[in-house]
């Protein structure tokens, strides 16, 4: 995973430099220690010179933007008057992550003998700045605590991960194979709204494009991919022709995705015969997620872009769909026809024949997989009356699946919500959650929630 690039903005007051220039030296040494700690968390830190007046803040923010930072981490070395920094921060267009900390862990036991005020009073500068940020509608996240005696540094790194995911969503380039699913409205969004409100672009694979990329697929490439399938899957395909045709379709989609530099894609299985793909490429949809692309079914560009953004930071992310309730056990069956991130499989996935009469392409092959047990975060983004809403909730994936899929479905996983099932389902639909979502293993829910807020979504935690 590439290191996340962030700007580091140290705030100070010119008054102290004018009255005692040596005063800042111990504060700068502490700042340098914090930067090293953040770098150890996987961040690439672009540190600005200590900033005191408006022109210095403007120059720092300009440097961060030109360097490609996805967020600005602030640290008050001491008090800093907020009117000096607010103009630059307001115009930065980047999430502000406030590291609210000071060098000393304890003061009260040394209050009679130690003059610690000069190096430990930055917190009221934080309060001054945050008031201005809030009044000006600038998003900021606060991480407060002592660097050596709290998780504050890892919390800052987590907020930077959220910022990287938000950056990825705003720069998403989503491919649509076959267009939208007619009549399916919950995640439907126009290309214009998607671009204007989130920043994502949609690219379509029309029939001419399909034909062009099919012609680029060589037979030796198909042979090599089928050989890889025999390593990746427990292959249970009766005949080779459907497998071969599905691989050829998948390779055409892959070449197109690479040529278009896509971050995510979606395939509408209903219209493949119209756009000209020989077979529904279920296995390639799965492999795309393994390679790092986002995915969602049925032409859902909104969820596909979100899955890609989350996957760019949290590798163990997959597209999922709520299918059926088990009222007795308070659990939900997650399933889909044949699309999942194969890295999340409990057992080695199989690849089997799939009867397919939804279009003229005919039968194909599809993976069968069970999601492994473990803790995860379930994430849904949905169009709302104004803008978008996001639902995040901690879940537990249970160890009760079957290697070949529940009820002969290709993909399965049993998800236990954090609330009783009737309450979860009622609240989820009251909030307008759609039937397509993402499942993220190994993520902190605070980070995913911050991602939604950085996107400007109305964010709800269940």
Coordinates of C-alpha atoms in Angstrom, one line a residue:
X1 CA 0.0 0.0 0.0
X2 CA 1.4 3.4 -0.9
X3 CA 2.1 5.9 1.8
X4 CA -0.6 8.5 2.4
X5 CA 0.7 12.0 1.7
X6 CA -0.4 14.7 4.2
X7 CA 0.6 18.2 5.0
X8 CA 1.9 19.1 8.5
X9 CA 1.1 22.6 9.6
X10 CA 2.8 23.9 12.8
X11 CA 1.0 27.0 14.2
X12 CA 2.8 29.6 16.3
X13 CA 2.6 33.3 17.2
X14 CA 4.9 36.0 15.9
X15 CA 4.8 37.8 19.3
X16 CA 6.9 35.1 20.9
X17 CA 9.5 35.2 18.2
X18 CA 9.7 39.0 18.6
X19 CA 10.1 38.8 22.3
X20 CA 12.2 35.6 22.7
X21 CA 13.3 33.8 19.5
X22 CA 14.8 30.9 21.4
X23 CA 11.5 30.1 23.0
X24 CA 10.3 28.0 20.1
X25 CA 13.3 25.6 20.0
X26 CA 11.9 22.9 22.4
X27 CA 8.5 23.1 20.7
X28 CA 10.1 22.4 17.3
X29 CA 12.0 19.4 18.7
X30 CA 8.8 18.0 20.0
X31 CA 7.1 18.6 16.7
X32 CA 9.9 16.7 14.9
X33 CA 9.3 13.8 17.2
X34 CA 5.6 13.8 16.4
X35 CA 6.3 13.8 12.7
X36 CA 8.6 10.8 13.0
X37 CA 5.8 9.0 14.9
X38 CA 3.3 9.7 12.2
X39 CA 5.8 8.5 9.5
X40 CA 6.0 5.3 11.4
X41 CA 2.3 4.9 11.0
X42 CA 2.7 4.9 7.2
X43 CA 2.2 8.5 6.4
X44 CA 4.4 10.6 4.0
X45 CA 4.6 13.9 5.9
X46 CA 5.2 17.2 4.1
X47 CA 6.2 19.5 6.9
X48 CA 5.7 23.3 6.5
X49 CA 8.0 25.8 8.2
X50 CA 6.5 27.1 11.5
X51 CA 3.7 29.4 10.5
X52 CA 2.7 32.6 12.4
X53 CA 1.1 35.1 10.0
X54 CA -1.3 34.9 7.2
X55 CA 1.2 34.9 4.3
X56 CA 3.1 32.0 5.9
X57 CA -0.1 30.0 6.2
X58 CA -1.0 30.7 2.6
X59 CA 2.4 29.6 1.4
X60 CA 2.2 26.4 3.4
X61 CA -1.3 25.4 2.1
X62 CA -0.1 26.2 -1.4
X63 CA 2.9 23.8 -0.9
X64 CA 0.6 21.1 0.4
X65 CA -1.8 21.3 -2.5
X66 CA 1.0 21.3 -5.1
X67 CA 2.6 18.3 -3.4
X68 CA -0.7 16.3 -3.6
X69 CA -1.5 16.1 0.1
X70 CA -4.9 14.6 0.9
X71 CA -5.3 16.3 4.3
X72 CA -3.7 18.9 6.6
X73 CA -2.6 17.9 10.1
X74 CA -2.3 20.9 12.4
X75 CA -0.3 21.2 15.6
X76 CA -0.3 24.2 17.8
X77 CA 3.2 24.6 19.1
X78 CA 1.7 27.4 21.2
X79 CA -1.2 29.8 21.0
X80 CA -1.8 31.1 17.5
X81 CA -4.3 33.8 16.6
X82 CA -7.0 32.2 14.4
X83 CA -7.5 35.1 12.1
X84 CA -3.9 34.6 10.8
X85 CA -4.7 31.0 9.6
X86 CA -8.4 30.8 8.8
X87 CA -8.1 32.3 5.4
X88 CA -5.6 29.7 4.2
X89 CA -7.4 26.8 5.9
X90 CA -10.8 27.9 4.6
X91 CA -9.5 27.9 1.0
X92 CA -7.4 24.7 1.3
X93 CA -10.1 22.4 0.1
X94 CA -8.6 19.6 2.2
X95 CA -9.8 17.9 5.5
X96 CA -8.2 19.5 8.6
X97 CA -7.0 17.0 11.2
X98 CA -6.2 18.7 14.4
X99 CA -3.5 17.1 16.6
X100 CA -4.4 18.5 20.0
X101 CA -1.4 17.6 22.1
X102 CA 1.4 19.1 24.2
X103 CA 4.8 17.9 25.3
X104 CA 4.3 17.3 29.0
X105 CA 2.2 14.5 30.4
X106 CA 1.8 15.9 33.9
X107 CA 1.9 19.4 35.3
X108 CA 0.1 19.5 38.6
X109 CA 2.8 17.7 40.5
X110 CA 5.4 20.3 39.4
X111 CA 3.2 23.4 39.5
X112 CA 5.3 25.1 42.2
X113 CA 8.7 24.6 40.6
X114 CA 8.3 24.1 36.8
X115 CA 7.5 26.9 34.3
X116 CA 5.6 24.6 31.8
X117 CA 3.0 27.1 30.6
X118 CA 5.1 28.4 27.6
X119 CA 5.4 24.9 26.0
X120 CA 2.0 23.4 27.0
X121 CA -0.6 26.1 26.2
X122 CA -1.4 25.3 22.6
X123 CA -4.8 23.8 23.4
X124 CA -6.5 27.2 23.6
X125 CA -5.1 28.0 20.2
X126 CA -6.8 24.8 19.0
X127 CA -10.1 26.1 20.5
X128 CA -9.6 29.5 18.8
X129 CA -9.0 27.9 15.4
X130 CA -11.7 25.3 15.6
X131 CA -14.3 27.9 16.4
X132 CA -13.4 29.7 13.2
X133 CA -13.3 26.5 11.2
X134 CA -16.8 25.6 12.5
X135 CA -18.2 29.1 11.8
X136 CA -16.8 28.9 8.3
X137 CA -18.2 25.5 7.5
X138 CA -14.7 23.9 7.2
X139 CA -14.6 20.1 8.0
X140 CA -12.2 19.2 10.8
X141 CA -11.5 16.2 12.9
X142 CA -10.0 16.4 16.4
X143 CA -7.6 13.9 17.9
X144 CA -6.6 14.8 21.5
X145 CA -4.2 13.3 23.9
X146 CA -0.6 12.9 24.9
X147 CA 1.5 11.2 22.2
X148 CA 3.2 8.8 24.6
X149 CA 0.3 8.0 26.8
X150 CA -2.7 7.7 24.5
X151 CA -3.5 6.4 21.0
X152 CA -3.7 10.0 19.6
X153 CA -1.0 9.4 17.0
X154 CA -2.7 6.3 15.6
X155 CA -6.0 8.2 15.7
X156 CA -4.5 11.0 13.5
X157 CA -3.2 8.3 11.1
X158 CA -6.7 6.8 11.0
X159 CA -8.2 10.2 10.1
X160 CA -5.5 10.5 7.3
X161 CA -6.6 7.1 6.0
X162 CA -10.2 8.4 5.9
X163 CA -9.0 11.5 4.0
X164 CA -7.2 9.3 1.5
X165 CA -10.4 7.3 0.9
X166 CA -12.3 10.5 0.5
X167 CA -9.7 11.8 -2.0
X168 CA -10.0 8.5 -3.9
X169 CA -13.9 8.8 -4.1
X170 CA -13.7 12.4 -5.4
X171 CA -11.2 11.2 -8.1
X172 CA -13.0 8.0 -8.9
X173 CA -13.2 6.9 -12.5
X174 CA -16.0 4.3 -12.8
X175 CA -16.5 2.0 -15.7
X176 CA -20.0 0.9 -16.6
X177 CA -20.5 -2.3 -18.7
X178 CA -24.1 -2.5 -20.0
X179 CA -25.4 0.6 -18.3
X180 CA -27.9 0.8 -15.5
X181 CA -30.4 -1.9 -14.5
X182 CA -33.8 -0.7 -15.7
X183 CA -36.2 0.1 -12.9
X184 CA -33.7 -0.3 -10.1
X185 CA -33.8 3.2 -8.4
X186 CA -32.3 3.2 -4.9
X187 CA -28.7 3.8 -5.9
X188 CA -29.6 5.5 -9.2
X189 CA -27.7 8.8 -9.9
X190 CA -27.2 10.8 -13.0
X191 CA -23.6 11.0 -14.3
X192 CA -23.9 14.8 -13.9
X193 CA -24.9 14.6 -10.2
X194 CA -22.1 12.0 -9.6
X195 CA -19.5 14.3 -11.1
X196 CA -20.8 17.6 -9.6
X197 CA -21.6 16.3 -6.1
X198 CA -18.8 13.8 -5.6
X199 CA -16.3 14.3 -8.4
X200 CA -16.5 10.8 -9.9
X201 CA -16.5 10.3 -13.7
X202 CA -18.4 7.4 -15.4
X203 CA -17.0 5.8 -18.6
X204 CA -19.2 3.4 -20.7
X205 CA -18.2 0.3 -22.5
X206 CA -20.5 0.4 -25.5
X207 CA -20.8 -2.3 -28.2
X208 CA -18.0 -0.8 -30.4
X209 CA -15.7 -0.6 -27.4
X210 CA -16.5 -4.2 -26.5
X211 CA -15.7 -5.4 -30.0
X212 CA -12.5 -3.5 -30.1
X213 CA -11.2 -5.0 -26.8
X214 CA -12.4 -8.5 -27.6
X215 CA -10.3 -8.3 -30.7
X216 CA -7.2 -7.5 -28.6
X217 CA -7.5 -10.7 -26.5
X218 CA -5.1 -13.3 -27.8
X219 CA -5.7 -17.1 -27.5
X220 CA -2.5 -17.6 -25.5
X221 CA -3.7 -15.0 -23.0
X222 CA -7.0 -16.9 -22.6
X223 CA -4.9 -20.1 -22.1
X224 CA -2.7 -18.4 -19.5
X225 CA -5.7 -17.0 -17.6
X226 CA -7.5 -20.4 -17.5
X227 CA -4.3 -21.9 -16.1
X228 CA -4.3 -19.2 -13.4
X229 CA -7.9 -20.0 -12.6
X230 CA -6.9 -23.6 -11.9
X231 CA -4.5 -22.2 -9.2
X232 CA -6.9 -19.6 -7.8
X233 CA -10.0 -21.8 -7.8
X234 CA -11.2 -25.3 -7.2
X235 CA -12.4 -25.6 -10.8
X236 CA -15.5 -27.7 -11.2
X237 CA -16.5 -26.8 -14.8
X238 CA -18.0 -29.6 -16.8
X239 CA -16.9 -28.3 -20.2
X240 CA -14.3 -25.8 -21.3
X241 CA -16.1 -23.6 -23.8
X242 CA -18.2 -21.6 -21.4
X243 CA -15.1 -21.1 -19.2
X244 CA -13.1 -20.0 -22.2
X245 CA -15.7 -17.6 -23.4
X246 CA -16.1 -16.1 -19.9
X247 CA -12.3 -15.6 -19.6
X248 CA -12.2 -13.9 -23.0
X249 CA -15.0 -11.6 -21.9
X250 CA -13.2 -10.9 -18.6
X251 CA -9.9 -10.1 -20.3
X252 CA -11.6 -7.7 -22.7
X253 CA -13.1 -5.9 -19.6
X254 CA -9.7 -5.9 -17.9
X255 CA -7.9 -4.4 -20.9
X256 CA -10.5 -1.8 -21.2
X257 CA -10.3 -0.9 -17.5
X258 CA -6.5 -0.6 -17.7
X259 CA -6.7 1.5 -20.8
X260 CA -9.3 3.9 -19.2
X261 CA -7.4 3.9 -15.9
X262 CA -10.5 2.9 -14.0
X263 CA -10.7 2.8 -10.2
X264 CA -13.9 0.9 -10.2
X265 CA -16.4 -0.8 -12.5
X266 CA -19.9 -2.3 -12.6
X267 CA -21.5 -4.8 -14.9
X268 CA -25.2 -5.0 -15.7
X269 CA -25.8 -8.7 -16.5
X270 CA -29.1 -8.0 -18.2
X271 CA -27.7 -6.1 -21.2
X272 CA -24.4 -8.0 -21.9
X273 CA -25.9 -9.5 -25.1
X274 CA -26.8 -6.0 -26.3
X275 CA -23.3 -4.6 -25.6
X276 CA -21.7 -7.6 -27.2
X277 CA -19.8 -9.5 -24.4
X278 CA -19.9 -13.3 -25.0
X279 CA -20.5 -14.2 -21.4
X280 CA -21.1 -12.7 -18.0
X281 CA -17.5 -12.4 -16.6
X282 CA -18.2 -13.2 -12.9
X283 CA -14.6 -14.3 -12.2
X284 CA -13.1 -11.2 -13.6
X285 CA -15.4 -9.0 -11.4
X286 CA -14.0 -10.8 -8.4
X287 CA -10.4 -10.6 -9.6
X288 CA -10.8 -6.8 -10.2
X289 CA -11.5 -6.4 -6.5
X290 CA -8.5 -8.4 -5.7
X291 CA -6.4 -6.2 -7.9
X292 CA -7.7 -3.1 -6.1
X293 CA -10.7 -1.9 -8.2
X294 CA -14.1 -1.2 -6.7
X295 CA -17.1 -3.1 -8.0
X296 CA -20.8 -3.2 -7.7
X297 CA -23.4 -5.2 -9.6
X298 CA -26.3 -4.1 -11.8
X299 CA -24.8 -0.9 -13.2
X300 CA -24.4 0.7 -9.7
X301 CA -21.7 3.2 -10.3
X302 CA -22.3 5.0 -6.9
X303 CA -21.5 1.9 -4.8
X304 CA -18.7 0.8 -7.2
X305 CA -16.9 4.1 -6.7
X306 CA -17.3 3.9 -2.9
X307 CA -16.0 0.3 -2.8
X308 CA -13.0 1.4 -4.9
X309 CA -12.3 4.3 -2.6
X310 CA -12.5 2.2 0.5
X311 CA -10.5 -0.6 -1.2
X312 CA -7.7 1.9 -2.0
X313 CA -7.1 2.2 1.8
X314 CA -8.5 -0.9 3.4
X315 CA -7.5 -3.8 1.3
X316 CA -10.1 -6.3 2.8
X317 CA -13.1 -4.6 1.2
X318 CA -15.8 -6.1 -0.9
X319 CA -19.1 -5.3 -2.6
X320 CA -22.0 -7.0 -0.8
X321 CA -25.7 -7.3 -0.9
X322 CA -28.2 -8.0 1.9
X323 CA -30.3 -10.9 0.7
X324 CA -32.3 -12.7 3.4
X325 CA -33.0 -12.5 7.2
X326 CA -32.7 -15.3 9.7
X327 CA -35.1 -13.9 12.3
X328 CA -34.4 -16.8 14.7
X329 CA -30.7 -16.2 14.9
X330 CA -30.7 -12.4 14.4
X331 CA -28.4 -12.7 11.3
X332 CA -28.5 -11.7 7.7
X333 CA -27.4 -13.7 4.6
X334 CA -25.1 -11.6 2.4
X335 CA -25.1 -13.0 -1.1
X336 CA -24.8 -12.2 -4.8
X337 CA -24.7 -14.1 -8.1
X338 CA -20.9 -14.4 -8.4
X339 CA -19.1 -11.3 -7.3
X340 CA -16.9 -10.9 -4.2
X341 CA -13.4 -10.0 -3.1
X342 CA -11.8 -13.4 -3.2
X343 CA -9.2 -12.4 -0.6
X344 CA -12.0 -12.6 2.0
X345 CA -12.9 -16.2 1.4
X346 CA -13.0 -18.6 4.3
X347 CA -12.1 -21.5 2.1
X348 CA -10.5 -21.8 -1.4
X349 CA -13.2 -20.5 -3.8
X350 CA -14.6 -22.8 -6.4
X351 CA -15.4 -22.0 -10.0
X352 CA -18.4 -23.8 -11.4
X353 CA -20.9 -23.8 -14.2
X354 CA -23.7 -21.3 -13.8
X355 CA -27.0 -21.7 -15.7
X356 CA -27.8 -18.3 -17.0
X357 CA -30.9 -17.4 -18.9
X358 CA -31.1 -13.6 -18.1
X359 CA -29.8 -12.7 -21.5
X360 CA -28.9 -14.3 -24.8
X361 CA -25.3 -14.9 -23.8
X362 CA -26.4 -18.2 -22.1
X363 CA -24.7 -20.2 -19.4
X364 CA -21.4 -19.0 -17.9
X365 CA -19.1 -19.9 -15.0
X366 CA -19.0 -18.2 -11.6
X367 CA -17.1 -18.4 -8.4
X368 CA -18.6 -19.8 -5.2
X369 CA -17.2 -18.4 -2.0
X370 CA -18.0 -18.0 1.7
X371 CA -16.9 -14.9 3.6
X372 CA -14.6 -15.7 6.5
X373 CA -15.6 -15.0 10.1
X374 CA -14.4 -11.9 11.8
X375 CA -15.2 -8.3 12.7
X376 CA -16.0 -5.8 9.9
X377 CA -17.7 -2.6 9.2
X378 CA -20.8 -2.5 6.9
X379 CA -21.0 0.7 4.8
X380 CA -23.8 2.0 2.6
X381 CA -23.9 5.2 0.6
X382 CA -27.3 6.4 -0.8
X383 CA -28.7 9.4 -2.6
X384 CA -30.7 11.5 -0.3
X385 CA -33.2 14.4 -0.7
X386 CA -30.2 16.7 -0.7
X387 CA -26.8 15.2 -1.4
X388 CA -26.0 11.7 0.0
X389 CA -26.3 9.8 3.2
X390 CA -24.0 7.2 4.6
X391 CA -24.7 4.4 7.1
X392 CA -21.9 2.7 8.9
X393 CA -22.3 -0.1 11.4
X394 CA -20.0 -2.6 13.1
X395 CA -20.9 -6.2 12.3
X396 CA -19.6 -9.7 13.0
X397 CA -19.3 -12.2 10.2
X398 CA -20.1 -15.6 11.6
X399 CA -18.4 -19.0 11.2
X400 CA -21.4 -20.9 10.0
X401 CA -21.1 -20.8 6.2
X402 CA -20.9 -23.6 3.7
X403 CA -17.9 -24.0 1.3
X404 CA -20.2 -24.1 -1.8
X405 CA -22.7 -21.5 -0.8
X406 CA -25.9 -21.4 1.0
X407 CA -29.0 -22.5 -0.9
X408 CA -26.7 -23.0 -4.0
X409 CA -26.0 -19.3 -4.2
X410 CA -22.6 -18.5 -5.5
X411 CA -21.6 -16.1 -2.8
X412 CA -22.6 -16.2 0.9
X413 CA -21.8 -14.8 4.3
X414 CA -23.7 -14.7 7.5
X415 CA -23.6 -11.2 9.1
X416 CA -24.7 -10.4 12.6
X417 CA -25.6 -6.7 13.1
X418 CA -24.8 -4.8 16.3
X419 CA -28.5 -4.4 17.0
X420 CA -31.4 -6.9 17.0
X421 CA -32.3 -7.7 13.5
X422 CA -35.8 -6.2 13.4
X423 CA -34.4 -2.9 14.9
X424 CA -31.5 -2.9 12.5
X425 CA -33.6 -3.5 9.4
X426 CA -36.2 -0.9 10.5
X427 CA -33.6 1.8 11.2
X428 CA -31.6 1.0 8.1
X429 CA -34.6 1.5 5.9
X430 CA -35.8 4.6 7.8
X431 CA -32.4 6.1 6.9
X432 CA -32.9 5.2 3.3
X433 CA -30.1 2.5 3.0
X434 CA -29.9 0.9 -0.4
X435 CA -29.6 -2.8 -1.2
X436 CA -25.9 -2.5 -2.4
X437 CA -23.2 -1.9 0.2
X438 CA -19.5 -2.5 1.1
X439 CA -18.1 -4.8 3.8
X440 CA -14.7 -3.7 5.2
X441 CA -12.7 -6.1 7.4
X442 CA -10.0 -4.8 9.8
X443 CA -11.2 -1.1 9.8
X444 CA -12.0 1.1 12.7
X445 CA -15.5 2.4 12.5
X446 CA -14.4 5.9 13.5
X447 CA -12.2 6.1 10.4
X448 CA -15.0 5.0 8.1
X449 CA -17.4 7.4 9.7
X450 CA -14.9 10.2 9.3
X451 CA -14.6 9.2 5.6
X452 CA -18.3 9.9 5.2
X453 CA -18.1 13.2 7.0
X454 CA -15.1 14.3 4.9
X455 CA -17.2 13.5 1.8
X456 CA -19.9 15.8 3.2
X457 CA -22.4 13.0 3.6
X458 CA -25.1 12.9 6.2
X459 CA -23.5 10.1 8.2
X460 CA -25.3 7.7 10.6
X461 CA -23.8 5.1 12.8
X462 CA -26.0 2.2 13.7

